[in-house]
Structure formats: structure tokens, C-alpha cells
Amino acid sequence: QTVVTQEPSLTVSPGGTVTLTCASSTGAVTNDYYPNWFQQKPGQTPRALIYSTINKHSWTPARFSGSLLGGKAALTLSGVQPEDEAEYYCLLNYGGWVFGGGTKLTVL
Amino acid sequence: EVQLVESGGGLVQPGGSLRLSCAVSGFTFSNYWMSWVRQAPGKGLEWVADIKPDGSQKYYVDSVKGRFTVSRDNAKNSLYLQMNSLRAEDTAVYYCVKKFDYWGQGTLVTVSS
């Protein structure tokens, strides 16, 4: 069974920079896994942020960026805002799709 | 404006069946892969099923194979999920998703006796 692993929790100060990662149990994550990133705030529907590793949706704030980093997919938030406090999920394609377990980002 | 509106959720006994529907508008439905994603209470997201624009290819997470069937009616701009042999672990909010960019508000399925 394929497992996608994310940091369970991270804390960042307002204005700071934080990188969330997404690892695959099958090995290095590449562009062929079409990494997606989503943000979900309590009681809300998930919101898409990044698709196909680096691409932003029209509504994605400029401070969010996607990349590959050390064999993992990565989501970097630069100049973190208080409203960025949320759960973040990555999604990888293996034929079917597998979500990571989520990273709870605290802005403190 | 893109809209996806799910319906059909509710309380069902273990072993029972439900059919979820998703009515879409604001985009050319017949051009896009569609997905169902679920989220158990207090848990993370889980991809459930995908269907190709013309309905000719379907993919499922292992835990629902043989029990769930995804389908679509492009003439009615609608996506469906037929869920049979439901189990307690299928309890979740089920989201209709367009190519992972737009999400519906979800419909709650509760499997309990």
C-alpha cells in the first residue's frame, strides 16, 4: 500500500517562511506524480493551491509556491500571514491518487 | 461561476446502499475528468474514484473496489457515485471535485445501525 507522508505539524511566525514536504513510500517524487497541494481551514471545503508540482491556480496567493526538493514535493509559504493557519494536504498520482496525511500549520 | 452541488447523503445501515449525485454548472462538464473525494469526521482527505470525460475509464481506491461505482451523464451535467455494501468506515463527507481545482460543499454519509 502506497503511503504519502507529510509533517504532522509545523509552526511559523508571521512574516516568516516555511516549507511543507510530501514524500512517497515508493521513492523519489517526480513531476510524473503530478503533485497537488490543498489548503483546508476548519469547517471549510478544501481549496486547491498548486497543481502539477509548480503551477498556481488563478486564486492562489503569490506567497505560495510549489517545487521538488530532495526527492519530495514541497510547498513553500513566504511572508506567512495569520490567515495561512490551516491544514495542508498534498496529493500524488500513482494511476489512482493518494493524499498525504496533512500538515497542520500554526502561525504563532 | 463554477458550481458543484452534491446530494443524496444521509444515514444508512451497514450493508445498505446510497446513490450520491453531483450537479455541475459553469464549465463544460463533458471535457473534464471528475473525482469523488471523502473525508471521515476529524480525519484527512481520501481520494475515492475518478472518471474520464467520456466515462470510458474509471479508477477506484482499493477499499471501495467492487462496492462503489462512479458514473456520469454528460447530457445532464451530472456525476454519480453508487455506493453498495456500505460499512461504518465509509462514514464521511463526500466531495464532488472537478480535476482537483473546484470542489463541491460535500454531502455527509453516515453508516450506522
CSV table of N, CA and C in Angstrom, one decimal, chain A residues 36 38 40 44-48 57-59 89 91 93 95-101, chain B residues 35 37 39 43-47 50 59-61 95 99-106:
chain,number,residue,atom,x,y,z
A,36,ASN,N,-0.1,17.9,-6.2
A,36,ASN,CA,-1.1,18.9,-6.0
A,36,ASN,C,-1.0,19.3,-4.5
A,38,PHE,N,-3.3,21.4,-1.3
A,38,PHE,CA,-4.6,21.9,-1.0
A,38,PHE,C,-4.5,22.5,0.4
A,40,GLN,N,-7.0,23.5,3.8
A,40,GLN,CA,-8.3,23.4,4.3
A,40,GLN,C,-8.3,24.0,5.7
A,44,GLN,N,-14.3,24.2,6.6
A,44,GLN,CA,-14.4,24.6,5.2
A,44,GLN,C,-14.0,23.5,4.2
A,45,THR,N,-14.4,23.7,3.0
A,45,THR,CA,-14.1,22.8,1.9
A,45,THR,C,-12.6,23.0,1.5
A,46,PRO,N,-11.9,22.0,1.1
A,46,PRO,CA,-10.5,22.2,0.7
A,46,PRO,C,-10.5,23.1,-0.5
A,47,ARG,N,-9.4,23.9,-0.5
A,47,ARG,CA,-9.1,24.8,-1.6
A,47,ARG,C,-7.8,24.4,-2.3
A,48,ALA,N,-7.9,24.3,-3.6
A,48,ALA,CA,-6.7,24.0,-4.4
A,48,ALA,C,-5.7,25.1,-4.4
A,57,HIS,N,-3.1,28.1,-9.2
A,57,HIS,CA,-4.4,28.5,-9.7
A,57,HIS,C,-4.6,30.0,-9.7
A,58,SER,N,-5.6,30.5,-10.4
A,58,SER,CA,-5.7,31.9,-10.5
A,58,SER,C,-5.9,32.6,-9.2
A,59,TRP,N,-6.4,31.9,-8.2
A,59,TRP,CA,-6.7,32.4,-6.9
A,59,TRP,C,-5.6,32.2,-5.9
A,89,TYR,N,-2.7,19.7,2.6
A,89,TYR,CA,-2.7,18.3,2.1
A,89,TYR,C,-2.0,18.3,0.7
A,91,LEU,N,-1.2,15.7,-2.7
A,91,LEU,CA,-1.8,14.7,-3.5
A,91,LEU,C,-0.9,14.2,-4.6
A,93,ASN,N,-0.1,11.2,-7.8
A,93,ASN,CA,-0.8,10.3,-8.7
A,93,ASN,C,0.0,9.0,-8.9
A,95,GLY,N,-1.5,6.4,-10.8
A,95,GLY,CA,-2.6,5.8,-11.6
A,95,GLY,C,-3.9,6.2,-10.9
A,96,GLY,N,-4.1,5.8,-9.7
A,96,GLY,CA,-5.1,6.4,-8.8
A,96,GLY,C,-4.4,7.5,-8.1
A,97,TRP,N,-5.0,8.1,-7.1
A,97,TRP,CA,-4.4,9.2,-6.4
A,97,TRP,C,-4.4,8.9,-4.9
A,98,VAL,N,-3.3,9.4,-4.2
A,98,VAL,CA,-3.2,9.2,-2.8
A,98,VAL,C,-2.9,10.6,-2.1
A,99,PHE,N,-3.7,10.9,-1.1
A,99,PHE,CA,-3.4,12.1,-0.4
A,99,PHE,C,-2.4,11.8,0.7
A,100,GLY,N,-1.6,12.8,1.1
A,100,GLY,CA,-0.9,12.8,2.3
A,100,GLY,C,-1.8,12.9,3.5
A,101,GLY,N,-1.2,12.7,4.7
A,101,GLY,CA,-2.0,12.8,5.9
A,101,GLY,C,-2.3,14.2,6.4
B,35,SER,N,-13.9,13.6,-10.0
B,35,SER,CA,-13.5,12.8,-8.9
B,35,SER,C,-14.5,12.8,-7.8
B,37,VAL,N,-14.0,12.6,-3.6
B,37,VAL,CA,-13.0,12.5,-2.5
B,37,VAL,C,-13.8,12.6,-1.2
B,39,GLN,N,-13.9,12.5,3.3
B,39,GLN,CA,-13.2,12.9,4.5
B,39,GLN,C,-14.0,12.4,5.7
B,43,LYS,N,-10.8,13.5,10.2
B,43,LYS,CA,-9.7,12.8,9.5
B,43,LYS,C,-9.3,13.6,8.3
B,44,GLY,N,-8.3,13.0,7.6
B,44,GLY,CA,-7.8,13.6,6.4
B,44,GLY,C,-8.6,13.3,5.1
B,45,LEU,N,-8.1,13.8,4.0
B,45,LEU,CA,-8.8,13.6,2.7
B,45,LEU,C,-8.4,12.2,2.2
B,46,GLU,N,-9.4,11.6,1.5
B,46,GLU,CA,-9.1,10.3,0.8
B,46,GLU,C,-9.8,10.3,-0.6
B,47,TRP,N,-8.9,10.1,-1.6
B,47,TRP,CA,-9.5,10.0,-3.0
B,47,TRP,C,-10.2,8.7,-3.1
B,50,ASP,N,-12.3,8.2,-9.8
B,50,ASP,CA,-12.1,9.1,-10.9
B,50,ASP,C,-12.9,8.6,-12.1
B,59,TYR,N,-11.5,4.7,-12.2
B,59,TYR,CA,-10.4,4.3,-11.2
B,59,TYR,C,-11.0,4.4,-9.8
B,60,TYR,N,-10.6,3.5,-8.9
B,60,TYR,CA,-11.1,3.5,-7.6
B,60,TYR,C,-10.0,3.2,-6.6
B,61,VAL,N,-10.2,3.7,-5.4
B,61,VAL,CA,-9.3,3.3,-4.3
B,61,VAL,C,-9.6,1.9,-3.9
B,95,TYR,N,-17.1,14.6,-1.3
B,95,TYR,CA,-17.0,15.8,-2.2
B,95,TYR,C,-16.9,15.4,-3.7
B,99,LYS,N,-11.4,17.9,-11.5
B,99,LYS,CA,-10.0,17.9,-11.9
B,99,LYS,C,-9.1,18.5,-10.7
B,100,PHE,N,-9.6,18.3,-9.5
B,100,PHE,CA,-8.9,18.8,-8.3
B,100,PHE,C,-8.8,20.3,-8.2
B,101,ASP,N,-9.5,21.1,-9.0
B,101,ASP,CA,-9.4,22.5,-8.8
B,101,ASP,C,-10.7,23.1,-8.1
B,102,TYR,N,-11.9,22.7,-8.6
B,102,TYR,CA,-13.1,23.1,-7.9
B,102,TYR,C,-13.7,22.0,-7.1
B,103,TRP,N,-14.2,22.3,-5.9
B,103,TRP,CA,-14.8,21.3,-5.0
B,103,TRP,C,-16.2,21.7,-4.7
B,104,GLY,N,-17.1,20.7,-4.6
B,104,GLY,CA,-18.4,21.0,-4.0
B,104,GLY,C,-18.4,21.2,-2.5
B,105,GLN,N,-19.5,21.4,-1.9
B,105,GLN,CA,-19.6,21.6,-0.5
B,105,GLN,C,-19.6,20.3,0.3
B,106,GLY,N,-19.9,19.2,-0.4
B,106,GLY,CA,-19.9,17.9,0.2
B,106,GLY,C,-21.3,17.5,0.7
